[in-house]
XYZ file of C-alpha atoms in Angstrom:
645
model
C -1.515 -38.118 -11.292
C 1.722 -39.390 -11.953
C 4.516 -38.662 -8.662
C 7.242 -38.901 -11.066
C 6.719 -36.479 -12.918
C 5.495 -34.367 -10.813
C 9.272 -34.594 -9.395
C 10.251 -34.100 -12.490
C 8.630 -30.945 -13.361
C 9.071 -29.291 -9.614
C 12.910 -30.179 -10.519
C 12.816 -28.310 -13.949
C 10.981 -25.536 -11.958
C 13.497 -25.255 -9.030
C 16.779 -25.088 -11.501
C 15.067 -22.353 -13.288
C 14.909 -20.100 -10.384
C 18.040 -21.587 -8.636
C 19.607 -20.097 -12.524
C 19.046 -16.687 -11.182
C 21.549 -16.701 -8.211
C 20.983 -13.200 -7.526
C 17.267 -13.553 -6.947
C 18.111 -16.402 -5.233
C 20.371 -15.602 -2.944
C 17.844 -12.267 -1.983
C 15.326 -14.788 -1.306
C 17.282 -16.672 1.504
C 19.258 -13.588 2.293
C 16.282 -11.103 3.122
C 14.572 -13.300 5.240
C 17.012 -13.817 7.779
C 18.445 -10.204 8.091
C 14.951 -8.803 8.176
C 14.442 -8.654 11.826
C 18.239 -8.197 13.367
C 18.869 -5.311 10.814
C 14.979 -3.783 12.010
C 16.064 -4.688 15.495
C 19.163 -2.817 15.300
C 17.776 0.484 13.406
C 15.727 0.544 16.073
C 18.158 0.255 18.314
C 20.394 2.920 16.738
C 17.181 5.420 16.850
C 16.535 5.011 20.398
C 20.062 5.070 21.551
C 20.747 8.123 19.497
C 17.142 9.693 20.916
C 18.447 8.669 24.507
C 22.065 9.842 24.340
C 22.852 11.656 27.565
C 26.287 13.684 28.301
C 27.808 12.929 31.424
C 26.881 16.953 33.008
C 23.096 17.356 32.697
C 22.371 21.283 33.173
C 19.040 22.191 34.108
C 18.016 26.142 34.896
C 15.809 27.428 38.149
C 14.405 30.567 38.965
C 14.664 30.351 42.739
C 16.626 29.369 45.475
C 16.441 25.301 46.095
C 17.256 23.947 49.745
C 19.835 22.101 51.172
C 17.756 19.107 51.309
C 17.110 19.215 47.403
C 20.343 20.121 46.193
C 21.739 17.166 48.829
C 19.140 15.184 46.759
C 20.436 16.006 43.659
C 23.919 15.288 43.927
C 23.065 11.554 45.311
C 20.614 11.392 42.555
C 22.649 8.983 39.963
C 26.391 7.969 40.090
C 26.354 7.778 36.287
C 26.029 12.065 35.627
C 26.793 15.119 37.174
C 23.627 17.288 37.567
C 24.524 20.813 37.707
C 21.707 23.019 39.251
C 22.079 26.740 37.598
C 19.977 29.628 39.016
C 19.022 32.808 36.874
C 15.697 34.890 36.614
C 12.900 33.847 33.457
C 13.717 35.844 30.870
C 17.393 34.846 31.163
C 16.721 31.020 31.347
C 14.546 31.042 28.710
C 16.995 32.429 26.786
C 19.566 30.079 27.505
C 16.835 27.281 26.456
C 16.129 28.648 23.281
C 20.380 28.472 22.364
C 20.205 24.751 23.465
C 22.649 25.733 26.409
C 20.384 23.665 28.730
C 17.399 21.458 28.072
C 15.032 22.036 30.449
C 14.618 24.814 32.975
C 12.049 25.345 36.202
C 9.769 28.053 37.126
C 8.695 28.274 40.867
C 5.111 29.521 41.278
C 4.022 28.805 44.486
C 3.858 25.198 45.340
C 3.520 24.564 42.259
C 6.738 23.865 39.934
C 6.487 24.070 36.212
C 9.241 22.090 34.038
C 9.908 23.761 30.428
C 10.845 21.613 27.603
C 10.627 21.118 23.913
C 10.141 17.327 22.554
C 11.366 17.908 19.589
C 14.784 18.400 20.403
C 16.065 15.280 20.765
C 19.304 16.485 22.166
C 17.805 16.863 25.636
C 14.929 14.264 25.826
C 16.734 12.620 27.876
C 17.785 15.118 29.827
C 14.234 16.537 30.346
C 13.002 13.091 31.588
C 15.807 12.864 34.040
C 14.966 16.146 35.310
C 11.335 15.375 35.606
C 12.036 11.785 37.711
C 14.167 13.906 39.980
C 10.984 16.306 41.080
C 8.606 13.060 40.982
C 11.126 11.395 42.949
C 11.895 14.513 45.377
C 8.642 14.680 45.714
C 6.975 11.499 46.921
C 10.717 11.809 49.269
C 9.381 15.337 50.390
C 5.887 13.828 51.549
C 7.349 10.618 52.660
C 9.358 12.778 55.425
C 6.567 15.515 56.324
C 4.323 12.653 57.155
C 7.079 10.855 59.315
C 7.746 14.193 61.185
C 4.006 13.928 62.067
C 3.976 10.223 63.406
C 2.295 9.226 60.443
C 3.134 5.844 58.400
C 3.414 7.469 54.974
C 4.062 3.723 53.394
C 1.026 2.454 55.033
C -1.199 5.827 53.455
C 0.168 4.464 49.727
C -0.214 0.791 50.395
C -4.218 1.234 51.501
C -5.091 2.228 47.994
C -3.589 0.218 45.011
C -4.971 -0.092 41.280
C -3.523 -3.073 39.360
C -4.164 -2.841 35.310
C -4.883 -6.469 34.189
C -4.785 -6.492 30.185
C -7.189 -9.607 28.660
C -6.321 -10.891 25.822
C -3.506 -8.287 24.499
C -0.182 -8.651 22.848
C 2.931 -8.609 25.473
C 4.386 -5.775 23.183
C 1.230 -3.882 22.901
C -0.111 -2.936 19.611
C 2.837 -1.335 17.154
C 5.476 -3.988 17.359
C 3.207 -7.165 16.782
C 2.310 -5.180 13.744
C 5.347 -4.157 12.352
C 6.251 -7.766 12.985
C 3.329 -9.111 10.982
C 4.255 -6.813 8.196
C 7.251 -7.681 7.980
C 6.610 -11.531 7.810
C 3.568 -10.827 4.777
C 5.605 -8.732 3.069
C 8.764 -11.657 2.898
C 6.449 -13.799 1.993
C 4.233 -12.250 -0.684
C 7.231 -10.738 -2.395
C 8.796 -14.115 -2.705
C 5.463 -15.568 -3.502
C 4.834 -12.863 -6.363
C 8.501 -13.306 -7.812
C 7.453 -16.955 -8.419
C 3.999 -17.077 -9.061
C 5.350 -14.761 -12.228
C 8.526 -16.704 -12.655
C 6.447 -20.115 -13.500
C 3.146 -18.255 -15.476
C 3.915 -15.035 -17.057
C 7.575 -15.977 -17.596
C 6.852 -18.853 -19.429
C 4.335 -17.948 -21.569
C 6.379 -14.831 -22.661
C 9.083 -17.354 -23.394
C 7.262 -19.610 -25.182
C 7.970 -22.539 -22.539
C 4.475 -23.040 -21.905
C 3.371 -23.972 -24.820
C 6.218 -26.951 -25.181
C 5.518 -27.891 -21.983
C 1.652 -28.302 -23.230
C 2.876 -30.257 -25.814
C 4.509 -33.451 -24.253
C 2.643 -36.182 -22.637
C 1.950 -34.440 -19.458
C -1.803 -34.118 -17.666
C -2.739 -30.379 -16.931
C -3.391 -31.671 -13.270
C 0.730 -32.657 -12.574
C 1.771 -29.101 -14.626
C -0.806 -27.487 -12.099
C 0.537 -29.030 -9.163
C 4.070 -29.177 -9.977
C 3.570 -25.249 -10.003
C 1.580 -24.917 -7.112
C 4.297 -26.923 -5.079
C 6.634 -24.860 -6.194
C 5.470 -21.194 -5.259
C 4.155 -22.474 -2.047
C 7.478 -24.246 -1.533
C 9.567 -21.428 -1.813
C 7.009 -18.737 -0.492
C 6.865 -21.261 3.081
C 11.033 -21.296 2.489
C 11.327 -17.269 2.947
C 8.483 -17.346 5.566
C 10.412 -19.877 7.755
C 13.811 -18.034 7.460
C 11.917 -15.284 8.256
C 9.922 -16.995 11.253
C 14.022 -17.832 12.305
C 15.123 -14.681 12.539
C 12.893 -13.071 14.065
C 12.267 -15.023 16.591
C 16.554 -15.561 16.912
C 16.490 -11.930 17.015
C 14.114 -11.984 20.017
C 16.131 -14.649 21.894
C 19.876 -13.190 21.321
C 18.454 -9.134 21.273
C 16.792 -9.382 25.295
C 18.577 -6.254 26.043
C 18.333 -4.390 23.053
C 14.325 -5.158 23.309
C 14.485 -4.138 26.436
C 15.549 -0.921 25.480
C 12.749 -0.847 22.653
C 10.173 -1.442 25.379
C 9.894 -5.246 25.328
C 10.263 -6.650 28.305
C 9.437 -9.959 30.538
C 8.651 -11.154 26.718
C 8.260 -14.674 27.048
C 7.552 -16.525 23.638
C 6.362 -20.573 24.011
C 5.912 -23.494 22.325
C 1.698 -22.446 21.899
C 3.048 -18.739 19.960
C 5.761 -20.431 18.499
C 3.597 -22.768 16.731
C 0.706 -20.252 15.797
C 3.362 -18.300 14.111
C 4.736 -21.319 12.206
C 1.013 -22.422 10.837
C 0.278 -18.559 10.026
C 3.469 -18.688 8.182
C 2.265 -21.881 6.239
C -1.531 -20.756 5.539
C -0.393 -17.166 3.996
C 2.014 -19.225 2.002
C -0.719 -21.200 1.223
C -3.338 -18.561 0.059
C -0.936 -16.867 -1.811
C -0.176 -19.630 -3.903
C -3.085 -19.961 -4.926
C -4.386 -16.925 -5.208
C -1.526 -15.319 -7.326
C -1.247 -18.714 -9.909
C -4.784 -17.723 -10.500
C -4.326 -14.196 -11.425
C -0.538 -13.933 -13.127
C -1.879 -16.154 -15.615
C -3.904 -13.811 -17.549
C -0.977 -11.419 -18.080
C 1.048 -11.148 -21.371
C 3.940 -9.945 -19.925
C 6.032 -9.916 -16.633
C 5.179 -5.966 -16.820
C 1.696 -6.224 -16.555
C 2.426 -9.594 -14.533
C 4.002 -6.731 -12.000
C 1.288 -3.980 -12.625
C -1.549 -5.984 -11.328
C 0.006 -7.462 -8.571
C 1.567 -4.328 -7.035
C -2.000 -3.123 -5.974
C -3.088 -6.239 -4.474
C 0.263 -6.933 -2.315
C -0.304 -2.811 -1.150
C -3.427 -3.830 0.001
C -2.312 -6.663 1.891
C 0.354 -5.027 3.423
C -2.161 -2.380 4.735
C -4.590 -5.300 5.952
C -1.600 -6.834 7.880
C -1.628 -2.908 10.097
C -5.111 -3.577 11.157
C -3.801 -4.406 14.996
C -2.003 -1.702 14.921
C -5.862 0.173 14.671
C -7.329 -1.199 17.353
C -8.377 -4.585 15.240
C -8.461 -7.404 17.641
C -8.614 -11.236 17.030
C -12.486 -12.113 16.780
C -14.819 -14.812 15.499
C -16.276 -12.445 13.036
C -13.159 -11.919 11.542
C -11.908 -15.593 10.973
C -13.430 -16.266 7.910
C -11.821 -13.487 6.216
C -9.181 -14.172 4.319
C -5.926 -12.074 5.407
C -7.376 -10.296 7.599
C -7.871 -13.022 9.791
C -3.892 -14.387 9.389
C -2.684 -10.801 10.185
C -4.799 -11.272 13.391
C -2.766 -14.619 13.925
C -0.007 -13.061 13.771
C -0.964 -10.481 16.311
C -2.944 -13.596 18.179
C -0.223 -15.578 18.534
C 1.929 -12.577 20.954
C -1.403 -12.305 23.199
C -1.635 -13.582 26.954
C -4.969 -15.349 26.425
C -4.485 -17.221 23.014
C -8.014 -17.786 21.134
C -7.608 -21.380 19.689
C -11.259 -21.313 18.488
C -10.449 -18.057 15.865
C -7.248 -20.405 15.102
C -8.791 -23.169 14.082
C -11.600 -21.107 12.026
C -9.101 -19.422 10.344
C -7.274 -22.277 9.205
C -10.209 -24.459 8.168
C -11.369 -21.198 5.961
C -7.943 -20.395 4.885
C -7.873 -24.308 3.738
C -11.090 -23.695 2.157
C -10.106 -20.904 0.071
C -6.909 -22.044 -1.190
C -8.900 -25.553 -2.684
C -11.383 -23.282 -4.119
C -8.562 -21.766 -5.670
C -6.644 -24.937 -6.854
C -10.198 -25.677 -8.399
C -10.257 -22.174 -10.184
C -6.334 -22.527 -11.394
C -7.140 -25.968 -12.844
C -10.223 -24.370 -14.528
C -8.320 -21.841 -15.987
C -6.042 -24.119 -17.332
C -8.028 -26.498 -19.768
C -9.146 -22.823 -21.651
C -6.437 -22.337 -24.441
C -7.640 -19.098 -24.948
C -6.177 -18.033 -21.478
C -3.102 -19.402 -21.329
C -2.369 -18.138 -24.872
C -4.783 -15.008 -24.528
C -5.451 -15.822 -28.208
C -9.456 -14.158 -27.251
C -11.723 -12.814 -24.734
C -11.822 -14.444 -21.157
C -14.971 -15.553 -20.235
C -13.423 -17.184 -17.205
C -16.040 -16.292 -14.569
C -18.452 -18.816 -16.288
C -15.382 -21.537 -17.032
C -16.884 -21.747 -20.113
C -17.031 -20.489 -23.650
C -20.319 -19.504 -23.822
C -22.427 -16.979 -26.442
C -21.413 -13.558 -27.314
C -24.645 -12.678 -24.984
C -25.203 -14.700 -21.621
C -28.564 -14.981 -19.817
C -27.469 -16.823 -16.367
C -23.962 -17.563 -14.609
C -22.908 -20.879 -13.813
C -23.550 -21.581 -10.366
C -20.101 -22.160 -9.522
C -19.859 -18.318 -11.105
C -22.823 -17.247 -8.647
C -21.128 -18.658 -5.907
C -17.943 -16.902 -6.264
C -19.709 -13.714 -6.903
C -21.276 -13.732 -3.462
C -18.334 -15.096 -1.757
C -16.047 -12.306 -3.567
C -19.005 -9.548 -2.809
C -18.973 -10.946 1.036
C -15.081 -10.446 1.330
C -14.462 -6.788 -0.380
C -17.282 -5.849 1.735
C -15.720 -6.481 5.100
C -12.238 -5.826 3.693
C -13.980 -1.982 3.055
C -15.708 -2.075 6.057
C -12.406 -2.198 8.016
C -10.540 0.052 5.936
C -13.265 2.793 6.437
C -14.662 1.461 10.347
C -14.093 4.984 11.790
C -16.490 6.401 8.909
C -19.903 7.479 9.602
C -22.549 4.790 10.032
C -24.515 5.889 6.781
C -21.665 5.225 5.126
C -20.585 1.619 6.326
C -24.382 -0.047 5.713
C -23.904 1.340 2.055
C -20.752 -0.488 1.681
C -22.670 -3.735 1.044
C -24.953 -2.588 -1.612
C -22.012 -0.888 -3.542
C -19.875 -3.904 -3.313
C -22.882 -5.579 -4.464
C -23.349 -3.709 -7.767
C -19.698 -3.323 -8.349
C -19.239 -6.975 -8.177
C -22.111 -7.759 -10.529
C -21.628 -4.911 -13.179
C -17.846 -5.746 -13.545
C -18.292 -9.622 -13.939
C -21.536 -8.932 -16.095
C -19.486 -6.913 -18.537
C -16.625 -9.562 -18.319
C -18.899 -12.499 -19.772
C -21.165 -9.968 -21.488
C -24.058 -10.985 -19.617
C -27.734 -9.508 -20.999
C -28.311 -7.644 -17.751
C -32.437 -6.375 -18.835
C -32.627 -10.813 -19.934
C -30.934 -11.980 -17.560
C -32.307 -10.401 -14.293
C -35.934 -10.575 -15.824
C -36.633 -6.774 -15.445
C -40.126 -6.664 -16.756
C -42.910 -5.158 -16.260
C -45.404 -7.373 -14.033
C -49.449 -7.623 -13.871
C -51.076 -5.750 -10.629
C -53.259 -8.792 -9.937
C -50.143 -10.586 -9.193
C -48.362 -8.325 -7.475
C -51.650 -7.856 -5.049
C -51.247 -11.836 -4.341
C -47.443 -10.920 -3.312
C -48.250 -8.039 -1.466
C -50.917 -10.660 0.662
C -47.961 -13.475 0.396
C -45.118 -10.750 1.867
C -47.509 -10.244 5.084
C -48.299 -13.802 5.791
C -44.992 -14.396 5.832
C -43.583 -11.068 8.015
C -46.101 -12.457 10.640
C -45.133 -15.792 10.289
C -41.353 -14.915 10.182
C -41.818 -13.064 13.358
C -43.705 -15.759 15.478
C -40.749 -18.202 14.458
C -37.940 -15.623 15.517
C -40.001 -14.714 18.693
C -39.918 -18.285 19.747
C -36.256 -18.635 18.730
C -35.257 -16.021 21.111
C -37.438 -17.498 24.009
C -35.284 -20.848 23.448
C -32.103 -18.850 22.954
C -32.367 -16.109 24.579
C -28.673 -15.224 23.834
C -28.603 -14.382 20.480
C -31.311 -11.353 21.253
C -28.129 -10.081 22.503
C -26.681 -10.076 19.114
C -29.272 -8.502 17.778
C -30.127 -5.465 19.950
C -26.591 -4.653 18.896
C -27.729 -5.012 15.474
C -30.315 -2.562 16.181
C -28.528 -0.507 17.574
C -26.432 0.200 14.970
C -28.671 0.657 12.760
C -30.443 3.515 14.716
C -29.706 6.635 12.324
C -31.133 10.411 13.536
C -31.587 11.352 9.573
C -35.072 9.261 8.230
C -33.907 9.772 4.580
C -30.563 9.006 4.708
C -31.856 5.777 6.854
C -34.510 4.953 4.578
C -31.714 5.474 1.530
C -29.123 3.071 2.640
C -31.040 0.692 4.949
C -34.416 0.150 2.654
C -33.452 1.257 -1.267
C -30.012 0.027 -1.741
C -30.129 -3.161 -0.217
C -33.330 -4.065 -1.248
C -32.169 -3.379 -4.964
C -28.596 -4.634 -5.132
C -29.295 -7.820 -2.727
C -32.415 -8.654 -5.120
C -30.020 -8.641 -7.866
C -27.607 -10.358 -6.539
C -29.547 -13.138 -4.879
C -32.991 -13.775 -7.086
C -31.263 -12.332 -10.381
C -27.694 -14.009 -10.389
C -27.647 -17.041 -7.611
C -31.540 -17.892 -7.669
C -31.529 -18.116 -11.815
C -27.964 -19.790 -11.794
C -29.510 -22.641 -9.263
C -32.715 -22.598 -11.135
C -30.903 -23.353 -15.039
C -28.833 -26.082 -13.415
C -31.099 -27.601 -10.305
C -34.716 -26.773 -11.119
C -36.966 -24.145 -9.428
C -37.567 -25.934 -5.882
C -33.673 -25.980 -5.128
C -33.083 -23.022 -6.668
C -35.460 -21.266 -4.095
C -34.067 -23.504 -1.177
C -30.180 -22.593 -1.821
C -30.650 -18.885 -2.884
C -32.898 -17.958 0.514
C -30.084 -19.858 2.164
C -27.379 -17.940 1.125
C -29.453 -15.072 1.337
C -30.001 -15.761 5.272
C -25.907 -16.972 5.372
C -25.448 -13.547 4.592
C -26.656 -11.399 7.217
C -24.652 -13.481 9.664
C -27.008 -12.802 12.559
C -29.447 -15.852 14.198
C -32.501 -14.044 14.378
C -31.758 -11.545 11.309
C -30.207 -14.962 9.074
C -33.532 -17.040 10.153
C -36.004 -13.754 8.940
C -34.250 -13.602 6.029
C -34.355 -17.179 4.958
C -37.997 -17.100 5.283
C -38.360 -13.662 3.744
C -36.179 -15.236 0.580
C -38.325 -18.319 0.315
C -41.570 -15.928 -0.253
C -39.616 -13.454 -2.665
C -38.103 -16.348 -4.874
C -41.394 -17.730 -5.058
C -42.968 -14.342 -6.528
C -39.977 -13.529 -8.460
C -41.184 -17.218 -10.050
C -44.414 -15.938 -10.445
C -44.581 -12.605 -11.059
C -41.497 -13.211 -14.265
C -39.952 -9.551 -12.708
C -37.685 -8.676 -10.280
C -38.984 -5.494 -9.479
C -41.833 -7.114 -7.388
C -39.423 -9.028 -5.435
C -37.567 -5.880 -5.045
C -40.320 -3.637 -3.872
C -41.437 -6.039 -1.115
C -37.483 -6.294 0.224
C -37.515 -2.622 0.405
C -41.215 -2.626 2.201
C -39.536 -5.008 4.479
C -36.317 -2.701 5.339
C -38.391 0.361 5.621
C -40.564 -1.402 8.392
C -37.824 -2.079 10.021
C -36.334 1.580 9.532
C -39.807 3.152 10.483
C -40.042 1.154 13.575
C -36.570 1.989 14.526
C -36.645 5.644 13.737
C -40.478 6.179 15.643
C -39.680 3.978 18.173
C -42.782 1.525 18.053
C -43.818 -0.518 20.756
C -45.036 -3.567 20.552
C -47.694 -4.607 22.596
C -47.643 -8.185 23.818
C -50.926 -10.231 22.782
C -52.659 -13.020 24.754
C -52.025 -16.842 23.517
C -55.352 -17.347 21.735
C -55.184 -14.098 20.184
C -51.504 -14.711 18.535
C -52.574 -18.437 17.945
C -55.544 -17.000 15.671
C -52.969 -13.916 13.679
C -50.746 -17.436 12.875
C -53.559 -19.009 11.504
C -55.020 -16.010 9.442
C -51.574 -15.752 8.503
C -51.060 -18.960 7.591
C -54.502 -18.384 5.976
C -53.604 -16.139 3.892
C -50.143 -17.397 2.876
C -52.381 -20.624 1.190
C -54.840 -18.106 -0.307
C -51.631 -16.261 -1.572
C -50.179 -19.404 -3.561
C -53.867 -20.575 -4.453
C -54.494 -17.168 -6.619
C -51.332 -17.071 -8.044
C -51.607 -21.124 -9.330
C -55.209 -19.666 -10.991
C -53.909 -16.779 -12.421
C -51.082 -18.886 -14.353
C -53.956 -21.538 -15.699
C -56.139 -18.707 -17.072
């Protein structure tokens, strides 16, 4: 690539929106009044909420003592508390004309403060009149237990229970969020306004197509436009970085007030914030170049990108739910930098989830740098002069038998990402219905890019009918392999016995009091939609381009990637070796199918009854491995005949 003309382009792309000095001038502008106009709305709120008058009137139904009403009166210097005695039915109606705030009913020992919430004329007031009888009384106890010679101090300092929050925000839950809202929504706005200024814009004008034209490589038109939304996206996000955290210096007492305080901010948050600020800018880039270029018009340009910067806004709430900064959460893409965000306000910063999440968030945004330049060699794109078959990145025949395994790839990786996306939208949903997120996302992902490259589905994911003999030898195949499968993941756990942890919790979630619905979503939809998925789009992809050994290598590799567990990943690559191998043999995916769902429903059957396993001496589970191993070879050695007759 050529610098200078890079420079050169990235200067023609800056004057054009520098030219709009109103857009401009919102995009600097915004960013830095963000936080001390939220700050001070805030403010405004709570001060309005908190207004006192200078008398505070509060009704009694009984005679108070000297000793109170002396109390009272010393009480606070700033207000006059005026005590004002009537019977029930007459306070209560003085409370209900907003006369006074908050009255008291006697009853005993026992003293019962009336107030209504939702007038916020006398919040205050009724919180000032509850600290005086909390206050009174702790005095009251303090001085009966004096007048007996006992050290009422000494009682209260025997017993003390200290709350020690781990790995929590200094500001709790709702500001960190609102905080990391705000800073997305800068930046994806400003990142949206360009991302459609330098695509949609120009090929609605018509300057795409002169820039395509002169002697200029796709590569420096590509990066001069990457540069450029990422440049200005990182601009807004650093204002925005600015003032807040100017806000938080200059605004101690206003924050204070807001119920921030001892907030210290260092060099360790500071930074966090600054890289978060960079990787979102980063993603977004990418990710919107990629999609703005398939619209016509800025109004569709606007249309498809309104749902997906709602979404992210909602993502960026998830601490505000509960959603804490994990490892399991790091490779997902915004999720994990609204958890930065959130991670970088916390006592106990996790440095491990921040450098996963930037090493995936780097990841992502080359995969999409590789996808934007992809989509820019197809004329038919750019210009939308035909159909996109963009999910192969190449023209291909009106009816498509595999996907390209850069296609297959992406499928999975997009499946793998909606599915935990959904998964924490709907986490407080029943159980039955979070293990059939995967399978959905599974077919949803395959059906729409299968009808976006009009891929032969029936051709394609070789749904044919199969011969009994053969699916006898993959029956015997599938059991060799369970018992071998189990022997390795047995041993596993006696070397590590750690990640059996992992997986009782596994377990455990996936102990459901319905057998139907268990056997529905644990053993039928996975085992059809993961077959598909895995031996029908990634399996045949690797097998077209890489021959049949790799294909069954990579595909049970992914396959095992997938279930992100040690001991469940390690079953599952084996278990994917065996059912690539008879989806090779058997020409059908309905065998490999049926054995993946015999698989499941062992495992839902054993689950749901409870089985217990006995354990076995060493020579007797030395001679099951070698009949199973026995059979595994007598598996293979039927199926090679069968193919030579």
């Amino acid at each position: 690539m050529r610098f200078n003309v890079i420079l050169s382009l990235l200067k023609k792309e800056f004057l054009n929106i520098i030219r709009d000095r109103k857009s401009f001038l919102i995009m600097i502008l915004l960013p830095l009044l963000i936080f001390p106009l939220l700050i001070g709305m805030m403010s405004i709120i709570m001060t309005t909420f908190t207004q006192v008058d200078d008398t505070i009137k509060f009704g009694v139904n009984y005679h108070v003592t000297d000793d109170f009403q002396h109390f009272v009166n010393k009480y606070s210097d700033d207000y006059e508390i005026t005590i004002i005695y009537d019977d029930v039915d007459s306070l209560k109606k003085m409370f209900d004309n907003d006369e006074i705030g908050v009255y008291v009913i006697n009853n005993g020992n026992n003293y019962e403060l009336h107030y209504d919430e939702s007038n916020s004329s006398f919040i205050a007031s009724s919180i000032i009149v509850e600290n005086i009888y909390k206050d009174y009384r702790e005095l009251y106890i303090e001085n009966t237990l004096n007048d007996l010679n006992v050290d009422y101090q000494l009682i209260k300092n025997s017993f003390n229970v200290t709350f020690v929050q781990e790995s929590v925000t200094e500001m709790g839950s709702l500001i960190p969020s609102v905080i990391s809202m705000a800073l997305i929504m800068i930046v994806s706005s400003v990142c949206f306004s360009v991302a459609i200024d330098v695509t949609t814009s120009e090929k609605e004008k018509g300057t795409l197509e002169t820039l395509l034209s002169l002697p200029i490589k796709k590569s420096e038109l590509i990066t001069s436009k990457f540069i450029t939304v990422f440049a200005l996206s990182s601009m807004s996000g650093i204002l925005t970085y600015i003032s807040l955290f100017g806000t938080m210096y200059f605004a101690g007492n206003t924050l204070s007030m807001l119920g921030v305080s001892g907030l210290t901010i260092g060099f360790k948050s500071l930074l966090i914030f600054l890289i978060a600020i960079l990787l979102i800018s980063l993603l977004f880039s990418g990710l919107l170049l990629s999609i703005t270029i398939f619209s016509k018009n800025l109004k569709e340009a606007q249309n498809s990108l309104y749902p997906l910067e709602l979404f992210v806004t909602l993502i960026s709430l998830l601490p505000m739910f509960g959603v804490n900064a994990s490892l399991k959460y790091a490779l997902i893409p915004f999720v994990n930098i609204s958890l930065l965000f959130n991670n970088a306000l916390a006592t106990n910063i996790d440095f491990i989830f921040v450098i996963l999440t930037f090493a995936s968030t780097i990841i992502y945004s080359i995969l999409l740098i590789i996808i934007i330049s992809k989509l820019y060699n197809q004329e038919d794109i750019l210009f939308n002069t035909k159909n996109m078959l963009y999910l192969s990145f190449k023209n291909g025949k009106s009816k498509k038998v595999y996907f390209s395994v850069l296609a297959s790839i992406f499928m999975a990786v997009i499946t793998y990402l909606l599915a935990m996306y959904f998964s924490l939208i709907f986490i407080n949903t029943s159980k039955y219905f979070l293990v059939s997120i995967m399978p959905f996302t599974i077919a949803l992902v395959v059906l729409v890019s299968g009808t976006l490259v009009n891929f032969d589905f029936k051709k394609g994911l070789k749904i044919n009918k199969f011969e009994f003999s053969k699916f006898c030898y993959s029956l015997m195949m599938y059991i060799a392999v369970y018992i071998i499968a189990n022997f390795i993941i047995q041993f596993v756990a006696i070397i590590f016995p750690s990640v059996v942890k992992d997986y009782s919790v596994f377990e455990s979630f996936l102990s459901f009091d319905n057998l139907l619905m268990s056997v529905l979503v644990v053993a039928v939809l996975p085992a059809i939609s993961e077959e598909i998925l895995f031996r029908g789009v990634i399996f045949n992809s690797f097998q077209k381009k890489f021959g049949s050994v790799i294909a069954i290598i990579c595909s049970a590799l992914i396959f095992g990637i997938y279930h992100l567990n040690w001991l469940q990943s390690i079953f599952a690559f084996i278990l994917g070796l065996m059912l690539a191998y008879t989806y090779i043999k058997t020409k059908s995916l309905v065998v490999p199918m049926i054995l993946h769902f015999l698989n499941n429903l062992l495992a839902v059957l054993s689950s749901y009854y409870e089985i217990i396993y006995f354990s076995v001496s060493i020579p007797s589970l030395i001679t099951i491995v070698i009949f199973a191993f026995g059979l595994l070879i007598l598996s293979i050695y039927l199926f090679e005949i069968k193919d030579k007759e």
